[in-house]
CSV table of C-alpha atoms and ligand atoms in Angstrom, one decimal:
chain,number,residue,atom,x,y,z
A,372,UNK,CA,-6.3,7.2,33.0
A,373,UNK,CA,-6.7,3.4,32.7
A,374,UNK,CA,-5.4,1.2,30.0
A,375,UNK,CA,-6.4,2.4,26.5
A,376,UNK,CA,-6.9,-0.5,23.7
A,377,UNK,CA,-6.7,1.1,20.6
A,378,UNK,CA,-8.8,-0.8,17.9
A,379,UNK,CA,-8.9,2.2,15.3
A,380,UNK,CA,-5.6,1.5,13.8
A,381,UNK,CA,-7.3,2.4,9.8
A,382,UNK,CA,-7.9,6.1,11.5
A,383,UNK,CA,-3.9,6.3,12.4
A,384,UNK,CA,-1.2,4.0,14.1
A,385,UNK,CA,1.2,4.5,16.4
A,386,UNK,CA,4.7,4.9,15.1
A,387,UNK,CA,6.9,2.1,15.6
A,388,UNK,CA,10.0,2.2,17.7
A,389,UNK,CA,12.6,1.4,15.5
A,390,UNK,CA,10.6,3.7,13.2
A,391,UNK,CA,11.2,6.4,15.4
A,392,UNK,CA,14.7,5.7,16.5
A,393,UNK,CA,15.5,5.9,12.8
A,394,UNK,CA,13.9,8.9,12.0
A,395,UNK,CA,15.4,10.5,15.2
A,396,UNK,CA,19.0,11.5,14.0
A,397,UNK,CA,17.7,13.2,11.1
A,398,UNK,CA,15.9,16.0,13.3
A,399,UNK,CA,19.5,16.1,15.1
A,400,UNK,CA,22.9,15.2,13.1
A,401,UNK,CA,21.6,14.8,9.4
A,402,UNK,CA,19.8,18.3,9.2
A,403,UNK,CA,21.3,18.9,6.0
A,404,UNK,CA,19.1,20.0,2.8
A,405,UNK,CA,19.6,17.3,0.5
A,406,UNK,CA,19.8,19.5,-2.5
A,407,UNK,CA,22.9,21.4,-1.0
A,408,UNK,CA,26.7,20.1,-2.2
A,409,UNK,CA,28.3,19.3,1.5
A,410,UNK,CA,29.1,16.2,3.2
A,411,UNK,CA,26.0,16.9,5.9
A,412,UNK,CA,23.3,17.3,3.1
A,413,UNK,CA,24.7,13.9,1.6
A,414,UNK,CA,23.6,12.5,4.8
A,415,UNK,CA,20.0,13.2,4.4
A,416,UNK,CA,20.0,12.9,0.8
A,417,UNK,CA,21.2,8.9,1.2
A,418,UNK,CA,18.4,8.7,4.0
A,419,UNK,CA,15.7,9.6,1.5
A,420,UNK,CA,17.2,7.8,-1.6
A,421,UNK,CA,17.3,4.9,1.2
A,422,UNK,CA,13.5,5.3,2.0
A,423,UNK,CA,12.7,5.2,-1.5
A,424,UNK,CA,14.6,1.9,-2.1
A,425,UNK,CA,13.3,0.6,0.9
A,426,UNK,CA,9.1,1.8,-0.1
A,427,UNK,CA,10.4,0.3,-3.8
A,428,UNK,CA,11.4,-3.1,-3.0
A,429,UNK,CA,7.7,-3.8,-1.3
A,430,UNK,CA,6.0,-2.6,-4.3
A,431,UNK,CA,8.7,-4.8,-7.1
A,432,UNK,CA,8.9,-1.1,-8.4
A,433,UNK,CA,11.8,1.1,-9.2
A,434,UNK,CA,13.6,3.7,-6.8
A,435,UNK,CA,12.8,6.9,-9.2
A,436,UNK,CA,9.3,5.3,-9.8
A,437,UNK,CA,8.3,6.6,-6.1
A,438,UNK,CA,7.4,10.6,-5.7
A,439,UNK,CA,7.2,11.3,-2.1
A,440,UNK,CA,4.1,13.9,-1.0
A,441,UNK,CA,2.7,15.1,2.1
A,442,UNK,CA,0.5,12.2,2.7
A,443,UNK,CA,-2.3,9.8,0.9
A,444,UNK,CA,-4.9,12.6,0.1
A,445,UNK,CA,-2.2,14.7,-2.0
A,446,UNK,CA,-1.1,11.2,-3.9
A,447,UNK,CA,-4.8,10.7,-4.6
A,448,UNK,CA,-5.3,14.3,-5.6
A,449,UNK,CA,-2.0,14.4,-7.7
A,450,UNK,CA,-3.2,10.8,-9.6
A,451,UNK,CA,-6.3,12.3,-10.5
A,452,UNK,CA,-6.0,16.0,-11.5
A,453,UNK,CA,-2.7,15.7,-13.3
A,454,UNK,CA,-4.0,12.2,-15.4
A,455,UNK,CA,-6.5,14.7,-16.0
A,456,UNK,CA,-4.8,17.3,-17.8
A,457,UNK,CA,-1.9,15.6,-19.0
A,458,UNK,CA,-4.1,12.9,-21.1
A,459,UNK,CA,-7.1,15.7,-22.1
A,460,UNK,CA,-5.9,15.7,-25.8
A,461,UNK,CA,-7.0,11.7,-25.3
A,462,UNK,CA,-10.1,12.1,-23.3
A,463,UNK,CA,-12.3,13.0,-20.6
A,464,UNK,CA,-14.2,10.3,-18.7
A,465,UNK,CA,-12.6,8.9,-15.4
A,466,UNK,CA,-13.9,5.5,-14.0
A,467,UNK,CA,-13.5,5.4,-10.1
A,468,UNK,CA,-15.9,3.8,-7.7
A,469,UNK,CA,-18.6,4.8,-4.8
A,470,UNK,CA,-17.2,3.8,-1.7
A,471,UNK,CA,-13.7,5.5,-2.6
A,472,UNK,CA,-12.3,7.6,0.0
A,473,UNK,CA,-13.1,11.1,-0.1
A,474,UNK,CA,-9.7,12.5,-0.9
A,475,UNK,CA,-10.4,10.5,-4.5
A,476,UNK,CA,-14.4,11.3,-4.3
A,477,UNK,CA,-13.9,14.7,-3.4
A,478,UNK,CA,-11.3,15.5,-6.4
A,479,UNK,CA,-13.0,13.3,-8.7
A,480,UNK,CA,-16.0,16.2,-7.7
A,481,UNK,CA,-13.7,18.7,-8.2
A,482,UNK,CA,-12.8,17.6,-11.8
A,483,UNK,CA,-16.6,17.7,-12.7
A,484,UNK,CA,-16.6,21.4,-12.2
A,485,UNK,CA,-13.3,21.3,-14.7
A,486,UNK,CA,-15.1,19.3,-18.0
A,487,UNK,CA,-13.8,15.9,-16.4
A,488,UNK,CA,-17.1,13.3,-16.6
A,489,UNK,CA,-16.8,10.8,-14.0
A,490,UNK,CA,-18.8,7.2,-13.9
A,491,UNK,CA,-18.9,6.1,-10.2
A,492,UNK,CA,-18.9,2.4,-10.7
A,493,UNK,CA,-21.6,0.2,-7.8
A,494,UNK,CA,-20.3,-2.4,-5.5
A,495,UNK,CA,-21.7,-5.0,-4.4
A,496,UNK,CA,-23.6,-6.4,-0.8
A,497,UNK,CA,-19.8,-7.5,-0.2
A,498,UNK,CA,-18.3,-3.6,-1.2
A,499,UNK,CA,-16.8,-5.4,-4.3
A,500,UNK,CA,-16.6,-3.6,-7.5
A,501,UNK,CA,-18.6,-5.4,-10.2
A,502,UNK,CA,-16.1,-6.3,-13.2
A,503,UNK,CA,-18.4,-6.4,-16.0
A,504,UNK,CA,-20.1,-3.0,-14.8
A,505,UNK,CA,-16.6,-2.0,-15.3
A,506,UNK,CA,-16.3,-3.2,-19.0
A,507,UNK,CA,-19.6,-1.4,-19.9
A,508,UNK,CA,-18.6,1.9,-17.9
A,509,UNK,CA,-15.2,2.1,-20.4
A,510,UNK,CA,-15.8,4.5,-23.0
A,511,UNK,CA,-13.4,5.4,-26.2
A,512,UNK,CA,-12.5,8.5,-23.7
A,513,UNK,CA,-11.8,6.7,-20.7
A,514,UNK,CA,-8.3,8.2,-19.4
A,515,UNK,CA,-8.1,6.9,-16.2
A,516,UNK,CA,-9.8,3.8,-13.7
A,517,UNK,CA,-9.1,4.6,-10.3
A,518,UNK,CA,-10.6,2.1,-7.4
A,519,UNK,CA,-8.6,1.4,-4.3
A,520,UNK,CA,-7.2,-1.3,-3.2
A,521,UNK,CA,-9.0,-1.7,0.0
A,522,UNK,CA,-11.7,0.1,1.5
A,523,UNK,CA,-11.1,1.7,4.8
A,524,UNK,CA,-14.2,1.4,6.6
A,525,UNK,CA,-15.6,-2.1,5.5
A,526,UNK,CA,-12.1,-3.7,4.5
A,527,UNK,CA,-13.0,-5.1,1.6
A,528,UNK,CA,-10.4,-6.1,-0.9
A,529,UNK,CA,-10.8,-5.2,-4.4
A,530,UNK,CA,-10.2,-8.0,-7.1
A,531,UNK,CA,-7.3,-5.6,-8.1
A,532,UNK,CA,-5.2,-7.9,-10.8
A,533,UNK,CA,-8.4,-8.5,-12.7
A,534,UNK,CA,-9.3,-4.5,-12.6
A,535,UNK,CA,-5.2,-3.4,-14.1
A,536,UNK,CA,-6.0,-6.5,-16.3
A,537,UNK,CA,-8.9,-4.8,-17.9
A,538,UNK,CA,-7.5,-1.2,-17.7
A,539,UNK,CA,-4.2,-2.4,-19.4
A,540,UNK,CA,-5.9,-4.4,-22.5
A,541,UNK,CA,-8.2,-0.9,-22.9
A,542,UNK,CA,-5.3,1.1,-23.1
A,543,UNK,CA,-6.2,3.0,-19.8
A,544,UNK,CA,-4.0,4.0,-17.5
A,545,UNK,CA,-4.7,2.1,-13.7
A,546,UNK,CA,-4.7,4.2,-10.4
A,547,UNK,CA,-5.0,2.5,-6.9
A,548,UNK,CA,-5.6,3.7,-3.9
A,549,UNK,CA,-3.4,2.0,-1.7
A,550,UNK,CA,-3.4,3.6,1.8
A,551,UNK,CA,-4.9,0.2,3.6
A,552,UNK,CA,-3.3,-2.3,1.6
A,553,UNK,CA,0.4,-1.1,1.4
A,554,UNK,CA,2.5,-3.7,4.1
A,555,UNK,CA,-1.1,-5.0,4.6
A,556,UNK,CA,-1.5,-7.4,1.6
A,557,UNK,CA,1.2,-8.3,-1.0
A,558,UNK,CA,1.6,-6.0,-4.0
A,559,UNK,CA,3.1,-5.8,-6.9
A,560,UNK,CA,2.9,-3.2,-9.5
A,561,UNK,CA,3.6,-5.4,-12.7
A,562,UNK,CA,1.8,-8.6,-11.9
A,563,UNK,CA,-1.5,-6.4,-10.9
A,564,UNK,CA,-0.8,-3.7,-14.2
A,565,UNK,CA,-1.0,-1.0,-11.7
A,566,UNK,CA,0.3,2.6,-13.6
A,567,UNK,CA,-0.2,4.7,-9.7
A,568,UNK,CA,-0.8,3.7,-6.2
A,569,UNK,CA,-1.0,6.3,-3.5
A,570,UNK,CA,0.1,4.9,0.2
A,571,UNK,CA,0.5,7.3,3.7
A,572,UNK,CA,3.4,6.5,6.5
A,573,UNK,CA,1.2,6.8,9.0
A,574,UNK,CA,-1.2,3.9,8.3
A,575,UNK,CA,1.3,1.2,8.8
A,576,UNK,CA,3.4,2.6,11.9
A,577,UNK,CA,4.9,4.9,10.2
A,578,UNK,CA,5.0,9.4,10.8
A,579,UNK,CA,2.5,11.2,9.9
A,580,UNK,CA,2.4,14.0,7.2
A,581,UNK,CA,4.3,11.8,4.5
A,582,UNK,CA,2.8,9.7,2.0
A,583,UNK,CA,4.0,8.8,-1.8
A,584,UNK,CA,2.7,8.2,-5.4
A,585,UNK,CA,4.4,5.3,-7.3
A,586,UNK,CA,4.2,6.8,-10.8
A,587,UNK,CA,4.9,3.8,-13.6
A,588,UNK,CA,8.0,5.2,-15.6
A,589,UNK,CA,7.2,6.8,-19.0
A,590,UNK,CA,3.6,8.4,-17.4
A,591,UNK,CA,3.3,11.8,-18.7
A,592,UNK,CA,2.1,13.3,-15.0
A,593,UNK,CA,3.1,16.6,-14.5
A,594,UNK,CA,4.4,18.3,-11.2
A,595,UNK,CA,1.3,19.4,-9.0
A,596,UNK,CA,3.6,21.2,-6.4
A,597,UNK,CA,5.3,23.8,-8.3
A,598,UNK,CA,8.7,25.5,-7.2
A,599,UNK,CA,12.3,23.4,-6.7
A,600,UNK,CA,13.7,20.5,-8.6
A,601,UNK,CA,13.1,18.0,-5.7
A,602,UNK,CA,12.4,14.2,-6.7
A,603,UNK,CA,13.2,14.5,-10.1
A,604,UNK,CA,11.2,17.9,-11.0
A,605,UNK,CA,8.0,16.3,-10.1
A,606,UNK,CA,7.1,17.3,-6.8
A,607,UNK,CA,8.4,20.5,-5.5
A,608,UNK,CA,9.5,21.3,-1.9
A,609,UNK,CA,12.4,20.5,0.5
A,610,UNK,CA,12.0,16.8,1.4
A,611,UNK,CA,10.9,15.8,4.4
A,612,UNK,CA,14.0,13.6,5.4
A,613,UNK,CA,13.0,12.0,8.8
A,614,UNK,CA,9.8,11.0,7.4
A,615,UNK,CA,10.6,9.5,4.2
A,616,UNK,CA,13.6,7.6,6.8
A,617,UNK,CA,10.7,6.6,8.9
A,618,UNK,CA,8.1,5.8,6.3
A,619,UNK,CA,10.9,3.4,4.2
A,620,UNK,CA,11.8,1.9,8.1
A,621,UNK,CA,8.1,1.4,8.8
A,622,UNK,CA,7.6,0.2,5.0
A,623,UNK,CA,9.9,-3.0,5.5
A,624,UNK,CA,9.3,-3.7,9.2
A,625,UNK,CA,5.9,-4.4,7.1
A,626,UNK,CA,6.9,-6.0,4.4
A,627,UNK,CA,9.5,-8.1,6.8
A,628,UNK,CA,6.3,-9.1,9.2
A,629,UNK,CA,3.8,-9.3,7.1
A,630,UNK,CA,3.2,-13.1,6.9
A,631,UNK,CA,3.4,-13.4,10.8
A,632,UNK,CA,1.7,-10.3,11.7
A,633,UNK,CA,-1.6,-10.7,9.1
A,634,UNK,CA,-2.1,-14.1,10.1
A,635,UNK,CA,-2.1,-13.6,14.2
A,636,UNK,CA,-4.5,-10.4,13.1
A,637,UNK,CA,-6.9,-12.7,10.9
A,638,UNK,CA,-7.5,-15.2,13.6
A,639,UNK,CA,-8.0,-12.4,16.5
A,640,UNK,CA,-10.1,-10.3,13.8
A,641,UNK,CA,-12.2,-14.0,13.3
A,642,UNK,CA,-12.4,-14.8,16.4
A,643,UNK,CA,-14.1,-11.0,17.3
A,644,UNK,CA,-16.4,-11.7,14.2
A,645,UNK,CA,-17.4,-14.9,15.7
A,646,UNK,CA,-18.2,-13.6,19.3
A,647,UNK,CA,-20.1,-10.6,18.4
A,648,UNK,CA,-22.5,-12.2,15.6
A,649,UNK,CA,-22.8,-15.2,18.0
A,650,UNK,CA,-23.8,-13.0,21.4
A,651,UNK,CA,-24.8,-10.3,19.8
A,652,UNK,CA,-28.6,-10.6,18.6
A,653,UNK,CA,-29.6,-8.4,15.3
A,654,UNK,CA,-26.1,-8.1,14.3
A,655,UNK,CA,-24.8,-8.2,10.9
A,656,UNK,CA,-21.0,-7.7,9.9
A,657,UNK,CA,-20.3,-5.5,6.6
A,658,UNK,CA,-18.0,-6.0,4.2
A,659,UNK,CA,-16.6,-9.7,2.6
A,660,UNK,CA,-16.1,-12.2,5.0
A,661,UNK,CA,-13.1,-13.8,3.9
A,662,UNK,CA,-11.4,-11.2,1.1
A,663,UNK,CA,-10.8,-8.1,3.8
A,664,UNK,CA,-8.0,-6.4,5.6
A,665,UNK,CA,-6.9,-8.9,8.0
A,666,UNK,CA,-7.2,-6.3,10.7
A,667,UNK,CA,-10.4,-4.9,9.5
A,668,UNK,CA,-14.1,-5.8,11.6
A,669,UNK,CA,-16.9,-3.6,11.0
A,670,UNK,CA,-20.3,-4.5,12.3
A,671,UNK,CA,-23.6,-2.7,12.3
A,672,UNK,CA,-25.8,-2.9,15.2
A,673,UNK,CA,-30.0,-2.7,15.1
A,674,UNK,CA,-31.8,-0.1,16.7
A,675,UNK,CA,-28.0,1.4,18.3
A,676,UNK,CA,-26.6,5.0,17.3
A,677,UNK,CA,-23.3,4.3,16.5
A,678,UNK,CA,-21.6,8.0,18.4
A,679,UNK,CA,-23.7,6.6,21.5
A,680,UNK,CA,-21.8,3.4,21.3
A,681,UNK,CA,-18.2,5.2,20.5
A,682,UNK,CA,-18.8,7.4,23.5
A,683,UNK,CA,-19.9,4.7,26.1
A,684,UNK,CA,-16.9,2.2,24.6
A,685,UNK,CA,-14.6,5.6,24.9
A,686,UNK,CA,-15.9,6.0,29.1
A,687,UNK,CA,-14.2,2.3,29.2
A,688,UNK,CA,-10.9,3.1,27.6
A,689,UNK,CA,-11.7,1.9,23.8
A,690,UNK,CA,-10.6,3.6,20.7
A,691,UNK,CA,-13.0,2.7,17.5
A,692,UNK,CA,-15.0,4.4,15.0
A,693,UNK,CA,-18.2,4.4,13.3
A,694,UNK,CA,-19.9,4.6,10.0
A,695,UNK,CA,-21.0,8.4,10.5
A,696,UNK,CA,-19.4,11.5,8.9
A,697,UNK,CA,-19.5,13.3,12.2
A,698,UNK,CA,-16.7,15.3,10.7
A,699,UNK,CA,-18.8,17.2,9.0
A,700,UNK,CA,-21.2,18.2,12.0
A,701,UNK,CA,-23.5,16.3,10.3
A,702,UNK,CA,-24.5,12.5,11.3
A,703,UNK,CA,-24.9,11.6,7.3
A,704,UNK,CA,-24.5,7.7,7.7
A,705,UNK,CA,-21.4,6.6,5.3
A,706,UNK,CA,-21.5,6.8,1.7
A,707,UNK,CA,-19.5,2.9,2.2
A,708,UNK,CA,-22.1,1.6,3.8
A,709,UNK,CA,-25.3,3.3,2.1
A,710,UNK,CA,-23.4,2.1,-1.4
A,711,UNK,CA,-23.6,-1.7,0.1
A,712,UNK,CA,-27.0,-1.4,0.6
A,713,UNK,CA,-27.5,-0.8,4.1
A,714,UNK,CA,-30.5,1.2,5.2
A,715,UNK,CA,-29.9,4.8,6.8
A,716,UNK,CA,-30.9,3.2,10.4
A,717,UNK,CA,-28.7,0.5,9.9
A,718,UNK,CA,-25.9,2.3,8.6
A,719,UNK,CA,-26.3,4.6,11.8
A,720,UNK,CA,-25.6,2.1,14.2
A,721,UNK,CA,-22.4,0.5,12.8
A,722,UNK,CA,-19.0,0.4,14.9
A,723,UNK,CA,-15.4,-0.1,13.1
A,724,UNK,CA,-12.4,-2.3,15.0
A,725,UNK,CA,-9.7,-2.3,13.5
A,726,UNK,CA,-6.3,-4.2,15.1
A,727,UNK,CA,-2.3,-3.9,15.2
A,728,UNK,CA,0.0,-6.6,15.9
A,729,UNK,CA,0.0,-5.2,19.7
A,730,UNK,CA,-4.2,-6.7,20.1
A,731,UNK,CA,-4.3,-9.6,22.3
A,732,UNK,CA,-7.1,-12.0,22.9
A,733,UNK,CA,-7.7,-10.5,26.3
A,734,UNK,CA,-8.1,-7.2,24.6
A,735,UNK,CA,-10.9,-8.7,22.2
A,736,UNK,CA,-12.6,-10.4,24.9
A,737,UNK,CA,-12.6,-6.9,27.2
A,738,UNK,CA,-14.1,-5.5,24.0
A,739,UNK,CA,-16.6,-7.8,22.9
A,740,UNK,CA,-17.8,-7.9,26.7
A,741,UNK,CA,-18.2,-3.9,26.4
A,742,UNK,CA,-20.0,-4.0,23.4
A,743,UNK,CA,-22.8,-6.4,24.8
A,744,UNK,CA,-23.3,-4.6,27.8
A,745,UNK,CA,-23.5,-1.4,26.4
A,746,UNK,CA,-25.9,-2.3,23.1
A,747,UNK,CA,-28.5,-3.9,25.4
A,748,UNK,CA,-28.5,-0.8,28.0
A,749,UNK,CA,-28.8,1.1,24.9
A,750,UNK,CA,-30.9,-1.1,23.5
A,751,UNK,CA,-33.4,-1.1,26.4
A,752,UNK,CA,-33.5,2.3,26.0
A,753,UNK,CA,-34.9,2.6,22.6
A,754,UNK,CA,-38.9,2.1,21.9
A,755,UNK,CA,-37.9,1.1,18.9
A,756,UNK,CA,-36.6,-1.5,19.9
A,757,UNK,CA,-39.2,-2.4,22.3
A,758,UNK,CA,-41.9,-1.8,19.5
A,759,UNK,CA,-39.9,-4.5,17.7
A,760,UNK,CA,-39.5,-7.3,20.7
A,761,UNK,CA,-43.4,-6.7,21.4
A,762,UNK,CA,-44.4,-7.1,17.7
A,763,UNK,CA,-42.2,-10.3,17.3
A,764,UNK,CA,-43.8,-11.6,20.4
A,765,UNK,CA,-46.7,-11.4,18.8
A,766,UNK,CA,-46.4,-13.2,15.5
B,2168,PLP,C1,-6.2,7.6,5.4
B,2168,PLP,C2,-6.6,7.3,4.0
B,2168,PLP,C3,-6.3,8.3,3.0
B,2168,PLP,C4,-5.7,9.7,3.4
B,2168,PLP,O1,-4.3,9.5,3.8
B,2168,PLP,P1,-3.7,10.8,4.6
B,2168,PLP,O2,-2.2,10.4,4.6
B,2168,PLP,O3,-4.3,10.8,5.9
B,2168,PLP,O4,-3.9,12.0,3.8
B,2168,PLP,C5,-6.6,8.1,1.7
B,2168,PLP,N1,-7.2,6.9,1.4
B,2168,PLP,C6,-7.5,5.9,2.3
B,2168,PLP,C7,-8.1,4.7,1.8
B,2168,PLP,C8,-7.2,6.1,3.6
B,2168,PLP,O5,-7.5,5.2,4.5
């Protein structure tokens, strides 16, 4: 197999070396439980109360403010169900937005079956939440706003200091889904009035399978995962020590690069945005220009299927994604891009690049070559697109 240029680094990334070297003696040495009394377990219990410290400091929030889960969907799930019943005596109506990930869309469905009502606030042509939609959407029972920090297909940043600002003179608690901002963008729990914020380890070069929910001390959430005493009696289960060693390593080689790293990315990711809207006829890039993930590019192509662009970009060694939920089975065109406004047929043919600090120039130009090629062979294979160039020649 030839060179493979990964550009889908919001799917997964790949785990860091130093990550991994730290993690590695904790599969070997420091196998300790960290709940037992001996010396060994006293090893793995100072590697997690280290990861902690280390996930804290990026956030400017405490140690024993961080709960470590199995990942960014169970911090999302945990935010929502236990805000849910912990605060019923206050109300019932959760706020949360449309182009939320599913692990938050899908709960927030979940809690409709339970008596939770949910508002699912619009975003704009940009994917940006509209702030005085918010104000009219709070309700004397509002519990709990929950919009993420920045979305993961269209990268768009969420004015999230104004949102906590709002939610914290209401008297409601502030949930953010963090998973593609964390070590992306700085954050910081106080200035922004943020109460929870879910993140996942393996978004930012980090393992896999490990995520956490910063809880704001003096929340009344409730354990989700019931059984042991682990991290302070709020999430059960024996730790898992080499990834929450990995995920604080990973966590402040981000924090430590970010300034270097996000600008190189921003002027790769620009410099990809220019090319393809310049040389790429009936283009259009979604999300905000300016206030997105400096590693984020998403673009939606006319008259393309997006999984025929994947797999022809795939055949030439190029990892990326599209706007479709071919999860499912289905080819439902995403509920981001729909909620921005887009068309079904334009939805369909979007295509997702995101970058790591390992992108070179050479990579974007390989790729932006690639893309042309294989949008006008697919291209001059659609009669829609041949209806379309003979009508315009006509007019
Ligand atoms: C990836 C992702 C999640 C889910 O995280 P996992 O650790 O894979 O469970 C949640 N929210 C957003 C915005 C994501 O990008």
């Amino acid at each position: 197999m030839g060179k493979i240029i990964y550009l889908d680094n919001a799917a997964t990334t790949k785990t860091a070396p130093e990550v991994l070297d730290a993690m590695l003696p904790y599969f070997s040495e420091h196998y300790g439980n960290p709940s037992s009394i001996y010396g060994l377990a006293a090893e793995s219990k100072m590697g997690v109360e280290q990861g902690r410290k280390q996930i804290a400091e990026v956030l400017g929030a405490k140690p024993e403010e961080i709960y470590f889960t199995a990942g960014g969907s169970e911090a999302d799930n945990w935010a929502l169900i236990a805000t849910a019943e912990a605060y019923k005596n206050k109300g019932n109506h959760i706020i949360t937005s449309k182009i939320e990930h599913h692990a938050i869309l899908h709960t927030c469905e979940y809690l409709e079956k339970h008596g939770i009502e949910v508002t699912y606030l619009d975003v704009d042509e940009n994917g940006v939440v509209k702030l005085e939609e918010l104000k009219k959407a709070i309700r004397p029972t509002t519990i709990l706003i929950s919009v993420m920090f920045a979305n993961n297909e269209i990268g768009t940043i969420q004015p999230i200091k104004e949102i906590g600002e709002i939610a914290h003179e209401n008297g409601i608690l502030f949930h953010t889904d963090a998973v593609q901002a964390f070590g992306q963008v700085p954050i910081n729990v106080d200035e922004f009035h943020i109460d929870m914020l879910s993140s996942s380890g393996h978004k930012i070069n980090g393992p896999k399978g490990i995520g956490f929910l910063y809880i704001r001390k003096g929340l009344k959430i409730r354990s989700f995962i019931h059984g042991g005493a682990q991290e302070r009696k709020r999430r059960a289960g024996t730790e898992n020590v080499p990834g929450i060693v990995g995920y604080g390593a990973a966590a402040k080689r981000a924090a430590d690069t970010m300034e270097q790293r996000t600008k190189k990315e921003i002027e790769l990711r620009d410099y990809l945005i220019e090319r393809v809207l310049k040389e790429i006829p009936y283009t259009r890039l979604n999300g905000h220009r300016t206030n997105r993930l400096p590693n984020n590019a998403n673009f939606s192509f006319q008259f393309i299927e997006g999984e025929s662009l994947l797999i022809m970009l795939d055949g030439k060694g190029i990892c990326a994604s599209s706007g479709s939920a071919c999860t499912s089975g289905s080819l439902d065109p995403s509920h981001v891009l729909l909620a921005i406004g887009l068309p079904h047929e334009i939805a369909h043919g979007s295509l997702r690049l995101t970058l790591s600090d390992e992108t070179t120039k050479q990579d974007i130009d390989y790729v932006v070559d690639a893309i042309k090629g294989i949008v006008e062979r697919l291209r001059s294979m659609s009669p829609l697109y041949e209806d379309f160039v003979k009508a315009s020649k006509r007019s």
